[in-house]
């Protein structure tokens, strides 16, 4: 994919990995960029606009868990941009103690944003097609006992995105889908980590696990995510670890599945 002249949307773009993705997309030459986030980060948004004065940067404060709000947000983006070519869904939280909120934001938010975007990106509806990249996590692939709720949402993202990354759907819509699963990354999401886990008695062991993890920067993850967008491989799932993207071969386990499904 050539980014120059394209229109992109990033959810969770006010900080962390999402902000770095927004920076990378602007540096790569996207014409118009919309950032959807419930958080404010005025200082960084001013920097983005001043660094890219000839490109349009649209900021929309919205909770991705709000289905109707997200639908209205994409309608606004469509009216302003004319078309949408790229969607990168990064928005997410960590708080296993707040189960409903974690489910609504992490999995519900990805679904809300993706399905809302399809209405305007699909060639069946007059769109140009494009690509949707959804961010999951390595804990959506391999269970980690200390974060079962967060891990469940990330596993759901992988399956949801793989379901849509179907060649027959692509032939109709012109939209490709991919999933990235970053390893441990240095962001503010896991601040006060042990206060948000559902098994506080494991806090000592949790700290030991966190200390042992090899951590990467949000900037490195964002660079890898743009690499994935460039590859445009429909239905692909990648691990991001140590500044590298590692494609996964996920083999079917259900032997009775009909090919048409």
CSV table of N, CA, C and O in Angstrom, one decimal, residues 99-147:
chain,number,residue,atom,x,y,z
A,99,UNK,N,-14.8,-5.8,34.5
A,99,UNK,CA,-15.0,-6.7,33.4
A,99,UNK,C,-15.8,-6.2,32.3
A,99,UNK,O,-15.5,-6.2,31.1
A,100,UNK,N,-17.0,-5.6,32.6
A,100,UNK,CA,-17.9,-5.1,31.6
A,100,UNK,C,-17.2,-4.0,30.7
A,100,UNK,O,-17.3,-4.0,29.5
A,101,UNK,N,-16.5,-3.1,31.4
A,101,UNK,CA,-15.9,-2.0,30.7
A,101,UNK,C,-14.8,-2.5,29.8
A,101,UNK,O,-14.6,-2.0,28.7
A,102,UNK,N,-14.0,-3.5,30.3
A,102,UNK,CA,-12.9,-4.1,29.5
A,102,UNK,C,-13.5,-4.7,28.2
A,102,UNK,O,-12.9,-4.6,27.1
A,103,UNK,N,-14.6,-5.4,28.4
A,103,UNK,CA,-15.2,-6.1,27.2
A,103,UNK,C,-15.8,-5.1,26.2
A,103,UNK,O,-15.6,-5.2,25.0
A,104,UNK,N,-16.4,-4.0,26.8
A,104,UNK,CA,-17.1,-3.1,25.9
A,104,UNK,C,-16.0,-2.2,25.1
A,104,UNK,O,-16.2,-1.9,24.0
A,105,UNK,N,-14.9,-1.9,25.8
A,105,UNK,CA,-13.9,-1.1,25.1
A,105,UNK,C,-13.0,-1.9,24.2
A,105,UNK,O,-12.9,-1.6,23.0
A,106,UNK,N,-12.4,-3.0,24.7
A,106,UNK,CA,-11.4,-3.7,24.0
A,106,UNK,C,-12.0,-4.5,22.8
A,106,UNK,O,-11.4,-4.4,21.7
A,107,UNK,N,-13.0,-5.2,23.1
A,107,UNK,CA,-13.6,-6.0,22.0
A,107,UNK,C,-14.8,-5.3,21.3
A,107,UNK,O,-14.8,-5.2,20.1
A,108,UNK,N,-15.7,-4.7,22.1
A,108,UNK,CA,-16.8,-4.0,21.6
A,108,UNK,C,-16.3,-2.8,20.8
A,108,UNK,O,-16.9,-2.5,19.7
A,109,UNK,N,-15.3,-2.1,21.2
A,109,UNK,CA,-14.8,-0.9,20.5
A,109,UNK,C,-14.2,-1.3,19.2
A,109,UNK,O,-14.4,-0.5,18.2
A,110,UNK,N,-13.5,-2.4,19.1
A,110,UNK,CA,-12.9,-2.8,17.8
A,110,UNK,C,-14.1,-3.2,16.9
A,110,UNK,O,-14.0,-2.8,15.7
A,111,UNK,N,-15.1,-3.9,17.4
A,111,UNK,CA,-16.2,-4.3,16.5
A,111,UNK,C,-17.0,-3.0,16.1
A,111,UNK,O,-17.3,-2.9,14.9
A,112,UNK,N,-17.2,-2.1,17.0
A,112,UNK,CA,-18.0,-0.9,16.6
A,112,UNK,C,-17.3,-0.1,15.5
A,112,UNK,O,-17.9,0.3,14.5
A,113,UNK,N,-16.0,0.1,15.7
A,113,UNK,CA,-15.2,0.9,14.7
A,113,UNK,C,-15.1,0.2,13.4
A,113,UNK,O,-15.3,0.8,12.3
A,114,UNK,N,-14.8,-1.1,13.4
A,114,UNK,CA,-14.7,-1.9,12.2
A,114,UNK,C,-16.0,-1.9,11.4
A,114,UNK,O,-16.0,-1.6,10.2
A,115,UNK,N,-17.1,-2.2,12.0
A,115,UNK,CA,-18.3,-2.3,11.3
A,115,UNK,C,-18.8,-1.0,10.8
A,115,UNK,O,-19.4,-0.9,9.7
A,116,UNK,N,-18.6,0.1,11.6
A,116,UNK,CA,-19.0,1.4,11.2
A,116,UNK,C,-18.1,1.8,9.9
A,116,UNK,O,-18.7,2.4,9.0
A,117,UNK,N,-16.9,1.5,9.9
A,117,UNK,CA,-16.0,1.9,8.8
A,117,UNK,C,-16.4,1.1,7.5
A,117,UNK,O,-16.4,1.7,6.4
A,118,UNK,N,-16.8,-0.1,7.7
A,118,UNK,CA,-17.2,-0.9,6.5
A,118,UNK,C,-18.3,-0.3,5.7
A,118,UNK,O,-18.4,-0.4,4.5
A,119,UNK,N,-19.2,0.4,6.4
A,119,UNK,CA,-20.3,1.0,5.7
A,119,UNK,C,-19.9,2.0,4.7
A,119,UNK,O,-20.5,2.3,3.6
A,120,UNK,N,-18.7,2.7,4.9
A,120,UNK,CA,-18.2,3.7,4.0
A,120,UNK,C,-17.1,3.3,3.1
A,120,UNK,O,-16.8,3.9,2.1
A,121,UNK,N,-16.4,2.2,3.5
A,121,UNK,CA,-15.2,1.7,2.8
A,121,UNK,C,-15.6,0.7,1.7
A,121,UNK,O,-14.9,0.6,0.7
A,122,UNK,N,-16.7,0.0,1.9
A,122,UNK,CA,-17.0,-1.1,1.0
A,122,UNK,C,-17.4,-0.6,-0.4
A,122,UNK,O,-18.1,0.3,-0.5
A,123,UNK,N,-16.9,-1.3,-1.4
A,123,UNK,CA,-17.2,-1.0,-2.7
A,123,UNK,C,-18.7,-1.2,-3.0
A,123,UNK,O,-19.2,-0.6,-4.0
A,124,UNK,N,-19.3,-2.1,-2.3
A,124,UNK,CA,-20.7,-2.4,-2.4
A,124,UNK,C,-21.5,-1.1,-2.1
A,124,UNK,O,-22.7,-1.0,-2.6
A,125,UNK,N,-21.0,-0.2,-1.3
A,125,UNK,CA,-21.7,1.0,-0.9
A,125,UNK,C,-21.1,2.2,-1.5
A,125,UNK,O,-21.4,3.3,-1.0
A,126,UNK,N,-20.3,2.1,-2.5
A,126,UNK,CA,-19.7,3.2,-3.2
A,126,UNK,C,-18.4,3.6,-2.7
A,126,UNK,O,-17.8,4.7,-3.2
A,127,UNK,N,-17.8,2.9,-1.8
A,127,UNK,CA,-16.5,3.2,-1.3
A,127,UNK,C,-15.4,2.7,-2.2
A,127,UNK,O,-15.6,2.0,-3.2
A,128,UNK,N,-14.1,2.9,-1.8
A,128,UNK,CA,-13.0,2.5,-2.6
A,128,UNK,C,-12.3,1.2,-2.1
A,128,UNK,O,-11.3,0.8,-2.6
A,129,UNK,N,-12.9,0.6,-1.1
A,129,UNK,CA,-12.2,-0.5,-0.4
A,129,UNK,C,-11.1,0.0,0.5
A,129,UNK,O,-11.0,1.2,0.8
A,130,UNK,N,-10.1,-0.8,0.8
A,130,UNK,CA,-9.0,-0.4,1.7
A,130,UNK,C,-8.6,-1.5,2.6
A,130,UNK,O,-8.7,-2.6,2.3
A,131,UNK,N,-8.1,-1.1,3.8
A,131,UNK,CA,-7.6,-2.1,4.7
A,131,UNK,C,-7.9,-1.6,6.2
A,131,UNK,O,-7.9,-0.4,6.5
A,132,UNK,N,-8.3,-2.6,7.0
A,132,UNK,CA,-8.5,-2.4,8.4
A,132,UNK,C,-7.5,-3.2,9.2
A,132,UNK,O,-7.4,-4.5,9.0
A,133,UNK,N,-6.7,-2.6,10.1
A,133,UNK,CA,-5.8,-3.3,10.9
A,133,UNK,C,-6.2,-3.2,12.3
A,133,UNK,O,-6.3,-2.1,12.9
A,134,UNK,N,-6.4,-4.3,13.0
A,134,UNK,CA,-6.9,-4.3,14.4
A,134,UNK,C,-5.7,-4.8,15.3
A,134,UNK,O,-5.1,-5.8,15.0
A,135,UNK,N,-5.6,-4.1,16.4
A,135,UNK,CA,-4.5,-4.5,17.3
A,135,UNK,C,-5.0,-5.4,18.4
A,135,UNK,O,-5.9,-5.0,19.2
A,136,UNK,N,-4.4,-6.6,18.5
A,136,UNK,CA,-4.7,-7.5,19.6
A,136,UNK,C,-3.5,-7.5,20.5
A,136,UNK,O,-2.9,-6.5,20.8
A,137,UNK,N,-3.1,-8.7,20.9
A,137,UNK,CA,-1.9,-8.8,21.8
A,137,UNK,C,-1.5,-10.3,21.8
A,137,UNK,O,-2.2,-11.2,21.5
A,138,UNK,N,-0.2,-10.5,22.2
A,138,UNK,CA,0.3,-11.9,22.3
A,138,UNK,C,-0.5,-12.7,23.4
A,138,UNK,O,-0.6,-13.9,23.3
A,139,UNK,N,-1.1,-12.0,24.3
A,139,UNK,CA,-1.9,-12.7,25.4
A,139,UNK,C,-3.2,-13.2,24.8
A,139,UNK,O,-4.0,-13.9,25.4
A,140,UNK,N,-3.6,-12.7,23.6
A,140,UNK,CA,-4.7,-13.2,22.9
A,140,UNK,C,-4.4,-14.5,22.2
A,140,UNK,O,-5.3,-15.3,21.8
A,141,UNK,N,-3.1,-14.8,22.1
A,141,UNK,CA,-2.7,-16.1,21.4
A,141,UNK,C,-2.3,-17.1,22.5
A,141,UNK,O,-2.7,-18.3,22.4
A,142,UNK,N,-1.5,-16.7,23.5
A,142,UNK,CA,-1.1,-17.6,24.5
A,142,UNK,C,-1.6,-17.1,25.9
A,142,UNK,O,-1.4,-16.0,26.3
A,143,UNK,N,-2.4,-17.9,26.6
A,143,UNK,CA,-3.0,-17.5,27.8
A,143,UNK,C,-2.0,-17.1,28.9
A,143,UNK,O,-0.9,-17.7,29.0
A,144,UNK,N,-2.3,-16.0,29.6
A,144,UNK,CA,-1.5,-15.6,30.8
A,144,UNK,C,-2.4,-15.5,32.0
A,144,UNK,O,-3.4,-14.7,32.0
A,145,UNK,N,-2.2,-16.3,33.0
A,145,UNK,CA,-3.2,-16.5,34.0
A,145,UNK,C,-3.5,-15.2,34.8
A,145,UNK,O,-4.6,-15.1,35.4
A,146,UNK,N,-2.6,-14.3,34.8
A,146,UNK,CA,-2.8,-13.1,35.6
A,146,UNK,C,-3.8,-12.1,35.0
A,146,UNK,O,-4.2,-11.2,35.7
A,147,UNK,N,-4.0,-12.2,33.7
A,147,UNK,CA,-4.9,-11.2,33.0
A,147,UNK,C,-5.9,-12.0,32.1
A,147,UNK,O,-6.0,-11.8,30.9
